Coordinates of C-alpha atoms in Angstrom, one line a residue:
M1 CA 0.0 0.0 0.0
S2 CA 1.3 3.5 -0.8
Y3 CA 0.3 6.6 1.0
T4 CA 0.4 10.3 0.6
P5 CA 0.6 12.8 3.5
P6 CA -2.5 13.8 5.4
S7 CA -2.8 16.8 3.0
W8 CA -4.0 14.5 0.2
Y9 CA -7.6 15.1 1.0
P10 CA -9.7 16.7 -1.8
P11 CA -11.5 20.0 -1.3
G12 CA -15.0 20.0 0.0
R13 CA -17.6 18.7 -2.4
Q14 CA -20.6 20.8 -3.3
P15 CA -23.9 19.1 -2.3
P16 CA -26.2 18.1 -5.2
A17 CA -29.6 19.5 -5.8
P18 CA -32.1 18.7 -3.0
A19 CA -33.0 15.1 -3.0
P20 CA -36.5 13.6 -2.9
R21 CA -37.9 13.3 0.6
S22 CA -37.2 10.1 2.4
R23 CA -39.9 7.6 3.4
R24 CA -39.7 8.9 7.0
D25 CA -40.3 12.5 5.8
R26 CA -43.3 11.4 3.8
G27 CA -44.8 9.5 6.7
L28 CA -44.2 12.3 9.2
T29 CA -45.7 14.9 6.8
A30 CA -48.8 12.8 6.5
L31 CA -49.0 12.6 10.3
A32 CA -49.2 16.4 10.6
V33 CA -52.2 16.7 8.3
G34 CA -54.7 16.8 11.2
L35 CA -56.0 15.0 14.2
A36 CA -58.7 13.3 12.1
L37 CA -56.0 11.6 10.1
L38 CA -53.7 10.8 13.0
V39 CA -54.5 7.1 13.1
V40 CA -53.8 6.7 9.4
A41 CA -50.7 8.8 9.5
V42 CA -49.2 6.8 12.4
A43 CA -49.8 3.6 10.5
G44 CA -48.2 5.1 7.5
A45 CA -45.1 6.1 9.5
G46 CA -44.9 2.5 10.7
W47 CA -45.0 1.3 7.1
Y48 CA -42.7 3.8 5.4
G49 CA -40.8 5.5 8.2
Y50 CA -38.4 2.8 9.0
G51 CA -38.4 0.5 6.0
Y52 CA -35.3 -1.4 5.0
G53 CA -34.1 -1.0 1.4
P54 CA -35.2 -3.3 -1.4
G55 CA -33.4 -6.6 -1.4
D56 CA -32.1 -6.6 2.1
G57 CA -34.2 -9.7 3.0
R58 CA -36.4 -8.2 5.7
P59 CA -40.1 -9.1 5.7
R60 CA -41.8 -6.2 3.9
P61 CA -45.3 -4.8 4.5
A62 CA -47.9 -5.5 1.8
D63 CA -48.4 -1.8 1.0
A64 CA -44.7 -0.8 0.9
K65 CA -43.6 0.8 -2.4
E66 CA -40.3 0.0 -4.1
S67 CA -38.7 2.8 -6.0
A68 CA -36.0 2.7 -8.7
A69 CA -33.7 4.9 -6.6
P70 CA -33.3 5.5 -2.8
P71 CA -34.4 8.8 -1.2
S72 CA -31.1 10.4 -1.8
G73 CA -31.8 10.3 -5.5
R74 CA -28.6 8.4 -6.4
A75 CA -27.7 4.8 -6.7
S76 CA -27.3 3.3 -3.2
P77 CA -24.3 0.9 -2.9
E78 CA -25.1 -2.5 -1.7
P79 CA -21.7 -4.0 -1.5
S80 CA -22.5 -6.6 1.1
L81 CA -25.8 -7.8 -0.5
R82 CA -24.5 -9.3 -3.8
T83 CA -21.6 -11.4 -4.9
P84 CA -20.7 -11.7 -8.6
R85 CA -20.2 -15.5 -8.7
P86 CA -20.4 -18.5 -6.5
V87 CA -17.9 -18.5 -3.6
R88 CA -15.9 -21.6 -2.9
V89 CA -15.5 -22.0 0.9
P90 CA -12.4 -23.9 1.9
G91 CA -12.6 -26.1 5.0
A92 CA -10.4 -25.8 8.1
Q93 CA -7.9 -28.4 7.1
E94 CA -7.5 -26.9 3.6
L95 CA -7.0 -23.5 5.1
A96 CA -4.4 -24.8 7.5
A97 CA -2.5 -26.7 4.7
A98 CA -2.5 -23.7 2.4
R99 CA -1.4 -21.2 5.0
R100 CA 1.9 -19.6 4.0
P101 CA 4.7 -18.5 6.5
G102 CA 3.7 -15.2 8.2
E103 CA 0.0 -15.6 7.4
A104 CA -2.7 -15.5 10.0
A105 CA -4.8 -18.6 10.9
A106 CA -8.3 -18.5 9.6
W107 CA -11.7 -20.2 9.8
I108 CA -14.8 -19.7 7.6
A109 CA -18.4 -20.5 8.6
A110 CA -20.4 -21.5 5.6
D111 CA -24.1 -21.1 5.3
P112 CA -26.1 -24.4 5.0
T113 CA -29.4 -22.7 5.8
D114 CA -32.2 -23.2 3.4
L115 CA -33.1 -19.7 2.4
P116 CA -35.6 -18.0 0.0
R117 CA -34.2 -17.1 -3.3
R118 CA -33.4 -13.5 -2.3
T119 CA -30.9 -11.7 -0.2
V120 CA -31.6 -12.3 3.5
H121 CA -30.5 -9.8 6.1
V122 CA -28.1 -11.1 8.8
D123 CA -28.6 -9.8 12.4
G124 CA -25.9 -9.7 15.0
P125 CA -23.3 -10.7 15.7
W126 CA -23.3 -11.0 19.5
I127 CA -20.3 -12.1 21.4
V128 CA -21.1 -14.3 24.4
G129 CA -18.2 -16.0 26.2
D130 CA -16.1 -17.8 23.7
T131 CA -18.9 -17.9 21.0
I132 CA -20.1 -15.5 18.3
V133 CA -23.9 -15.7 17.5
Q134 CA -25.8 -14.6 14.4
A135 CA -29.5 -14.6 13.5
L136 CA -30.4 -15.4 9.8
Y137 CA -33.9 -15.8 8.5
R138 CA -35.4 -18.5 10.8
E139 CA -32.2 -19.6 12.6
V140 CA -30.0 -18.4 15.3
T141 CA -26.5 -20.0 15.4
A142 CA -23.5 -19.9 17.7
Y143 CA -20.0 -20.6 16.5
R144 CA -16.9 -21.1 18.7
L145 CA -14.5 -18.2 18.2
S146 CA -11.4 -20.4 18.4
D147 CA -12.1 -22.6 15.4
G148 CA -15.6 -21.7 14.0
A149 CA -17.2 -24.9 15.0
E150 CA -21.0 -24.7 15.4
V151 CA -21.9 -24.8 19.1
W152 CA -25.7 -24.7 18.9
N153 CA -28.5 -23.9 16.4
L154 CA -32.0 -22.8 17.2
T155 CA -34.8 -22.9 14.6
L156 CA -37.4 -20.1 14.8
P157 CA -41.1 -20.4 13.8
T158 CA -41.0 -17.4 11.5
P159 CA -38.3 -15.0 10.1
V160 CA -36.5 -12.4 12.1
C161 CA -37.7 -8.8 11.5
E162 CA -35.4 -6.9 13.9
A163 CA -32.8 -7.5 16.6
P164 CA -31.1 -5.2 19.2
E165 CA -27.4 -4.3 18.6
Q166 CA -26.5 -5.5 22.1
A167 CA -27.5 -8.5 24.3
T168 CA -28.0 -8.3 28.1
P169 CA -24.8 -8.5 30.3
D170 CA -25.7 -12.2 31.0
G171 CA -26.2 -13.1 27.3
R172 CA -29.9 -12.8 26.6
I173 CA -31.4 -11.3 23.5
V174 CA -35.0 -10.5 22.4
L175 CA -35.7 -10.9 18.7
V176 CA -38.8 -9.4 16.9
L177 CA -40.3 -12.1 14.6
A178 CA -42.7 -11.8 11.7
T179 CA -46.2 -13.3 11.9
S180 CA -45.6 -15.5 8.8
G181 CA -42.8 -16.5 6.5
A182 CA -44.0 -14.4 3.6
Q183 CA -41.6 -11.7 2.3
R184 CA -44.5 -9.3 1.9
G185 CA -47.5 -8.6 4.1
A186 CA -45.8 -9.9 7.2
R187 CA -46.3 -8.0 10.4
C188 CA -43.6 -7.8 13.0
D189 CA -45.4 -8.2 16.3
R190 CA -43.8 -11.1 18.2
F191 CA -41.1 -11.0 20.8
Q192 CA -38.9 -14.0 21.3
M193 CA -36.3 -14.1 24.1
I194 CA -33.3 -16.4 23.6
D195 CA -30.5 -17.3 26.0
L196 CA -27.4 -16.9 23.8
R197 CA -25.3 -18.9 26.2
T198 CA -27.3 -22.1 25.7
G199 CA -29.4 -21.5 22.6
K200 CA -32.6 -22.1 24.5
A201 CA -35.7 -20.2 23.7
G202 CA -37.4 -18.4 26.5
W203 CA -40.6 -16.4 26.8
T204 CA -42.6 -15.3 23.7
K205 CA -45.4 -12.8 23.4
E206 CA -47.1 -10.5 20.9
L207 CA -46.2 -6.9 20.7
L208 CA -48.9 -5.0 22.5
R209 CA -51.2 -3.2 20.1
D210 CA -51.9 0.6 20.3
P211 CA -55.5 1.0 21.5
A212 CA -55.9 3.8 18.9
R213 CA -55.2 1.4 16.1
D214 CA -56.7 -1.9 15.0
T215 CA -53.5 -3.3 13.6
P216 CA -50.2 -4.1 15.2
A217 CA -46.9 -2.5 14.3
I218 CA -45.4 -3.3 10.9
L219 CA -41.7 -2.5 11.6
V220 CA -40.1 -1.8 15.0
H221 CA -36.7 -0.8 16.4
T222 CA -35.4 -2.3 19.6
A223 CA -32.5 -1.8 22.0
I224 CA -31.3 -3.4 25.2
S225 CA -29.7 -1.7 28.2
G226 CA -29.2 -3.9 31.2
D227 CA -32.3 -6.0 31.7
T228 CA -34.5 -3.5 29.8
L229 CA -35.7 -3.9 26.2
A230 CA -36.8 -0.6 24.6
V231 CA -39.2 -0.9 21.7
A232 CA -40.1 1.9 19.2
E233 CA -43.0 1.1 17.0
G234 CA -44.8 3.5 14.8
L235 CA -44.5 6.8 16.6
G236 CA -44.5 5.5 20.2
A237 CA -42.2 3.6 22.4
A238 CA -42.3 1.4 25.5
A239 CA -39.9 -0.6 27.7
Y240 CA -40.1 -4.3 28.8
R241 CA -38.1 -6.5 31.2
V242 CA -35.9 -8.9 29.3
S243 CA -35.9 -11.6 31.9
D244 CA -39.7 -12.1 31.9
G245 CA -41.2 -9.9 29.2
S246 CA -43.3 -7.8 31.6
R247 CA -44.0 -4.2 30.6
L248 CA -42.0 -1.7 32.6
F249 CA -43.1 1.7 31.4
T250 CA -44.4 3.7 28.4
I251 CA -42.0 6.3 26.9
P252 CA -44.0 9.5 26.7
T253 CA -44.2 12.1 23.9
E254 CA -43.1 15.6 24.8
D255 CA -43.4 19.3 23.9
P256 CA -46.5 18.7 24.4
G257 CA -47.2 15.8 22.1
R258 CA -45.1 17.3 19.3
C259 CA -42.0 15.1 19.9
H260 CA -42.9 11.5 19.1
P261 CA -40.4 8.8 20.1
D262 CA -39.5 6.7 17.1
Q263 CA -35.9 5.4 17.7
V264 CA -33.9 3.7 20.5
A265 CA -30.3 2.9 21.2
G266 CA -28.9 0.7 23.9
G267 CA -25.8 -0.6 25.6
S268 CA -24.4 1.1 28.7
R269 CA -27.0 3.8 28.3
L270 CA -30.6 3.8 27.1
L271 CA -31.2 6.6 24.6
V272 CA -34.5 7.4 22.9
G273 CA -34.7 9.5 19.7
A274 CA -37.8 11.5 18.8
T275 CA -38.9 13.5 15.8
C276 CA -40.2 16.9 16.7
A277 CA -42.2 19.8 15.2
L278 CA -44.2 17.5 13.0
G279 CA -46.8 20.2 12.1
V280 CA -44.3 22.5 10.4
D281 CA -42.2 22.5 7.3
R282 CA -39.5 19.8 7.3
R283 CA -36.8 22.6 7.2
E284 CA -38.0 23.4 10.8
R285 CA -38.3 19.8 11.9
Y286 CA -35.6 18.5 14.4
S287 CA -34.7 15.5 16.5
Q288 CA -34.6 15.2 20.3
L289 CA -32.4 12.7 22.2
R290 CA -33.2 11.7 25.8
E291 CA -31.2 9.5 28.1
L292 CA -33.6 7.4 30.3
D293 CA -33.0 5.4 33.4
P294 CA -33.6 1.9 32.0
R295 CA -35.2 0.7 35.2
T296 CA -37.7 3.6 35.8
G297 CA -37.9 5.6 32.6
A298 CA -36.9 8.8 34.4
V299 CA -35.3 11.3 32.0
R300 CA -31.7 12.1 32.9
W301 CA -31.1 14.7 30.2
R302 CA -32.5 16.0 26.9
H303 CA -30.7 17.2 23.8
R304 CA -32.1 18.6 20.5
T305 CA -30.6 19.1 17.0
P306 CA -30.8 22.4 15.2
A307 CA -34.0 23.0 13.1
G308 CA -33.7 21.2 9.7
R309 CA -31.4 18.5 11.0
R310 CA -32.0 15.1 12.5
A311 CA -30.1 12.5 14.5
E312 CA -29.5 9.6 12.2
R313 CA -27.0 7.0 13.6
M314 CA -25.5 6.5 17.0
I315 CA -21.7 6.0 16.9
S316 CA -21.3 5.7 20.7
V317 CA -23.6 5.8 23.7
D318 CA -20.7 6.5 26.2
P319 CA -19.7 9.1 25.4
V320 CA -22.7 10.0 23.3
V321 CA -21.5 10.6 19.7
Y322 CA -24.0 10.5 16.8
T323 CA -24.3 11.5 13.2
S324 CA -26.7 14.2 12.1
I325 CA -28.0 14.7 8.6
D326 CA -29.9 17.5 6.8
N327 CA -33.6 16.9 6.4
E328 CA -33.5 17.7 2.7
R329 CA -30.0 16.9 1.5
L330 CA -29.7 13.8 3.7
T331 CA -26.3 12.2 3.9
D332 CA -24.8 14.7 1.4
D333 CA -24.8 17.0 4.4
W334 CA -23.8 15.1 7.4
R335 CA -21.9 15.8 10.6
I336 CA -20.4 14.0 13.7
V337 CA -21.9 15.4 16.9
A338 CA -20.4 14.7 20.4
L339 CA -22.3 15.5 23.6
G340 CA -21.1 16.1 27.1
P341 CA -22.2 14.0 30.2
R342 CA -25.5 16.0 30.6
G343 CA -26.4 16.0 26.9
E344 CA -24.8 19.4 26.2
L345 CA -23.2 20.0 22.8
R346 CA -19.5 19.4 23.1
R347 CA -18.3 19.3 19.5
T348 CA -19.5 19.2 15.9
I349 CA -17.2 17.8 13.2
D350 CA -17.7 18.0 9.4
P351 CA -15.8 15.1 7.8
R352 CA -17.1 15.9 4.2
P353 CA -14.1 18.1 3.1
K354 CA -11.9 15.0 3.7
G355 CA -14.1 12.8 1.6
F356 CA -15.5 10.6 4.3
E357 CA -18.9 8.9 3.7
H358 CA -21.7 8.6 6.2
C359 CA -21.7 5.2 8.0
V360 CA -20.3 3.1 5.2
H361 CA -22.4 0.3 3.8
V362 CA -25.7 1.4 5.4
G363 CA -28.5 3.6 4.3
I364 CA -30.8 5.8 6.3
D365 CA -34.1 5.4 8.2
A366 CA -33.2 1.9 9.5
G367 CA -32.6 2.6 13.2
L368 CA -30.1 4.5 15.4
Q369 CA -27.6 1.6 15.6
P370 CA -25.2 0.6 14.2
C371 CA -22.9 3.1 12.3
P372 CA -20.3 0.9 10.6
G373 CA -17.0 2.4 9.7
I374 CA -16.8 4.9 12.6
V375 CA -15.6 4.2 16.2
V376 CA -14.9 6.2 19.3
G377 CA -12.0 5.6 21.6
H378 CA -9.5 7.4 23.8
G379 CA -10.9 10.9 23.0
L380 CA -10.8 10.3 19.3
V381 CA -13.4 9.5 16.6
H382 CA -12.0 7.2 13.9
V383 CA -13.6 7.5 10.5
G384 CA -13.2 4.9 7.7
G385 CA -14.6 4.4 4.3
T386 CA -13.8 3.6 0.7
D387 CA -10.0 4.0 0.3
R388 CA -9.4 6.2 3.4
V389 CA -9.3 6.4 7.2
G390 CA -8.6 9.2 9.6
A391 CA -8.9 10.3 13.3
Y392 CA -10.4 13.5 14.7
D393 CA -9.9 14.8 18.2
L394 CA -13.2 15.1 20.0
A395 CA -11.9 17.9 22.2
T396 CA -10.9 20.2 19.3
G397 CA -12.6 18.7 16.3
K398 CA -9.4 18.8 14.4
L399 CA -8.1 16.0 12.1
L400 CA -5.0 14.5 13.6
W401 CA -4.1 12.2 10.7
G402 CA -5.5 10.6 7.6
I403 CA -4.3 8.1 5.1
R404 CA -5.5 6.8 1.7
T405 CA -5.1 3.7 -0.4
H406 CA -4.9 3.8 -4.2
D407 CA -6.6 0.6 -5.1
G408 CA -10.2 1.3 -3.8
R409 CA -10.1 -1.0 -0.8
T410 CA -12.3 -0.2 2.2
L411 CA -10.5 0.9 5.4
T412 CA -12.5 0.2 8.5
P413 CA -11.4 1.3 12.0
V414 CA -12.3 -1.5 14.4
G415 CA -11.0 -0.3 17.7
S416 CA -8.4 1.8 19.6
P417 CA -6.3 -0.6 21.7
S418 CA -4.5 2.3 23.3
A419 CA -4.4 6.1 23.2
S420 CA -1.5 5.9 20.7
G421 CA -2.9 3.4 18.2
T422 CA -5.9 2.7 15.9
L423 CA -6.7 -0.8 14.7
V424 CA -7.6 -0.8 11.0
Y425 CA -9.0 -3.5 8.8
E426 CA -8.2 -3.3 5.1
S427 CA -10.7 -5.2 2.9
A428 CA -9.9 -8.0 0.5
T429 CA -10.2 -8.0 -3.3
P430 CA -11.3 -11.0 -5.4
S431 CA -7.7 -12.1 -5.7
R432 CA -5.9 -10.5 -2.9
P433 CA -6.5 -11.0 0.9
G434 CA -7.1 -8.2 3.3
R435 CA -5.0 -7.4 6.3
T436 CA -5.2 -5.8 9.8
F437 CA -2.7 -3.2 10.9
V438 CA -2.2 -0.6 13.7
L439 CA -1.7 3.1 13.0
G440 CA -0.2 5.5 15.5
K441 CA -0.9 9.3 15.8
G442 CA 1.7 9.9 13.1
G443 CA -0.5 8.2 10.4
A444 CA 1.1 6.3 7.5
D445 CA 4.7 6.4 8.9
T446 CA 3.6 4.6 12.0
E447 CA 1.9 1.6 10.4
K448 CA 2.5 -1.8 12.0
V449 CA 1.0 -4.9 10.4
L450 CA -0.9 -7.0 13.0
L451 CA -2.4 -9.8 10.8
K452 CA -1.5 -10.8 7.3
H453 CA -4.7 -12.5 6.1
P454 CA -4.1 -15.8 4.2
A455 CA -4.4 -15.9 0.4
A456 CA -6.4 -19.1 0.6
A457 CA -9.3 -17.2 2.2
A458 CA -9.2 -14.2 0.0
E459 CA -12.3 -15.0 -2.1
A460 CA -14.4 -15.8 0.9
E461 CA -13.2 -12.7 2.7
Y462 CA -14.0 -10.5 -0.3
S463 CA -17.5 -11.9 -0.5
T464 CA -18.4 -10.5 2.9
M465 CA -17.6 -7.0 1.6
A466 CA -16.7 -5.9 5.1
G467 CA -20.3 -5.5 6.0
R468 CA -19.5 -5.8 9.7
V469 CA -16.0 -6.1 11.1
L470 CA -15.2 -6.9 14.8
H471 CA -12.1 -7.1 16.9
V472 CA -12.5 -9.8 19.6
G473 CA -9.7 -10.8 21.8
G474 CA -7.0 -10.3 19.2
R475 CA -9.1 -11.9 16.5
I476 CA -10.7 -10.1 13.5
V477 CA -14.2 -11.3 12.3
T478 CA -15.9 -10.0 9.2
M479 CA -19.4 -10.8 8.0
P480 CA -21.8 -9.7 5.3
N481 CA -24.9 -7.6 5.9
G482 CA -26.9 -10.1 3.9
V483 CA -26.6 -13.6 2.5
S484 CA -28.0 -14.6 -0.9
G485 CA -30.6 -17.4 -0.9
D486 CA -29.5 -18.4 -4.4
D487 CA -27.5 -21.6 -4.0
A488 CA -25.2 -20.5 -7.0
R489 CA -24.4 -17.2 -5.3
R490 CA -23.9 -18.2 -1.7
Q491 CA -21.3 -16.5 0.4
P492 CA -20.0 -17.4 3.9
R493 CA -21.6 -16.1 7.1
L494 CA -18.4 -15.4 9.0
V495 CA -14.6 -15.2 8.2
S496 CA -12.2 -15.0 11.1
F497 CA -8.5 -14.3 11.4
A498 CA -6.1 -14.7 14.4
P499 CA -2.4 -14.9 15.0
A500 CA -1.1 -18.3 14.0
R501 CA 0.5 -20.6 16.5
E502 CA 3.7 -21.6 14.8

């Protein structure tokens, strides 16, 4: 890889003409028509406000419309949803025999699941003890981190609609399931608790219906903090106890009734996002973030975005760092926003002049979490993307360093092991493996290779398209965002690399 100094970055790009409104904007505008139409509008927001993009494999409502282009008005990249040709997955013995001196050890988890002939979204992964767990279509599977061996597999009655980003500290998750196996017309109204340590199914229940509506939610967003599951459905939200499924509290609307909770984020904090000023022009519409006590629902602090902007993706919940986008120009006008401990504005960073993209590999309107390609650690926010990676100081907002490749590979920061280093994953090409290296504060001149990925796994590694990349105990794991149900286009579910024991 060759680098140029941090001054390589191109000048700021001029934003294109205003893009068509997103599905969330259309749903929220309909909501503001009047009280007489409130029921219809809320249902519309449930259908269109949080829809996943065509081809991602999520169950889709019967009335959802598919358009030729995404809301931004330009082609939306789906690098992790398609592979150009069948992928040959070598077994563990073959990988070990083909490994060259200096290369990392690897294992690959293939996908034997019988899937519909479409791309099916992959949920997770969740790390529980020495296992990594994924949910795919109607199955949840745990693999041993050391060698990729399957530890347990649980078959679900219907496909997965949605899953939280984090599990509980003791390894439990609550999935939202569809009412049927149909791709269209399925409603997402069932909770299913699963113990990820054992693969045993726990309690199950239907999502409580809003008394003002005669139909359950179509799409929902969920998050877990401690033993609390927060659920946003339509333009309302509530919290449940993970251990037994009992309802804890309703998350209220505010200002008065003009800020409707519609997003949640979990982890060490429970955050609720709301869309505010629904009755005015979208240029005046804004987002509100609240931190809630996950046990009682008490509000710890509130934060609001400027008019005309909304909170889109949560990069970190502790400290709170999120991305904001313009209501009209969407991700062509995005920022990184850092908050203080009481929700006060700490710093706003504009990464666009340096060519960074918003949350690489994901679109908009699909929940607050996750934001791939951006991580926070040791007072820095590390931003990756197609052919570049850099680090900004959260205290000053200044770029400390940036590097760029010249072959179009994706660079993904996956952690900050110390205050002086950033761990970076460089994606594979169809014929060349990726690698993992550490960069110091000096940028390119401080590069130190951590893992040289094996050539025998290059094709399988490339097929995941770095949809999600994790660093777990010195091991790198990469997975696709979606898996093709076409047997001739299958790709592996997980590819893992670790230091070889010579």
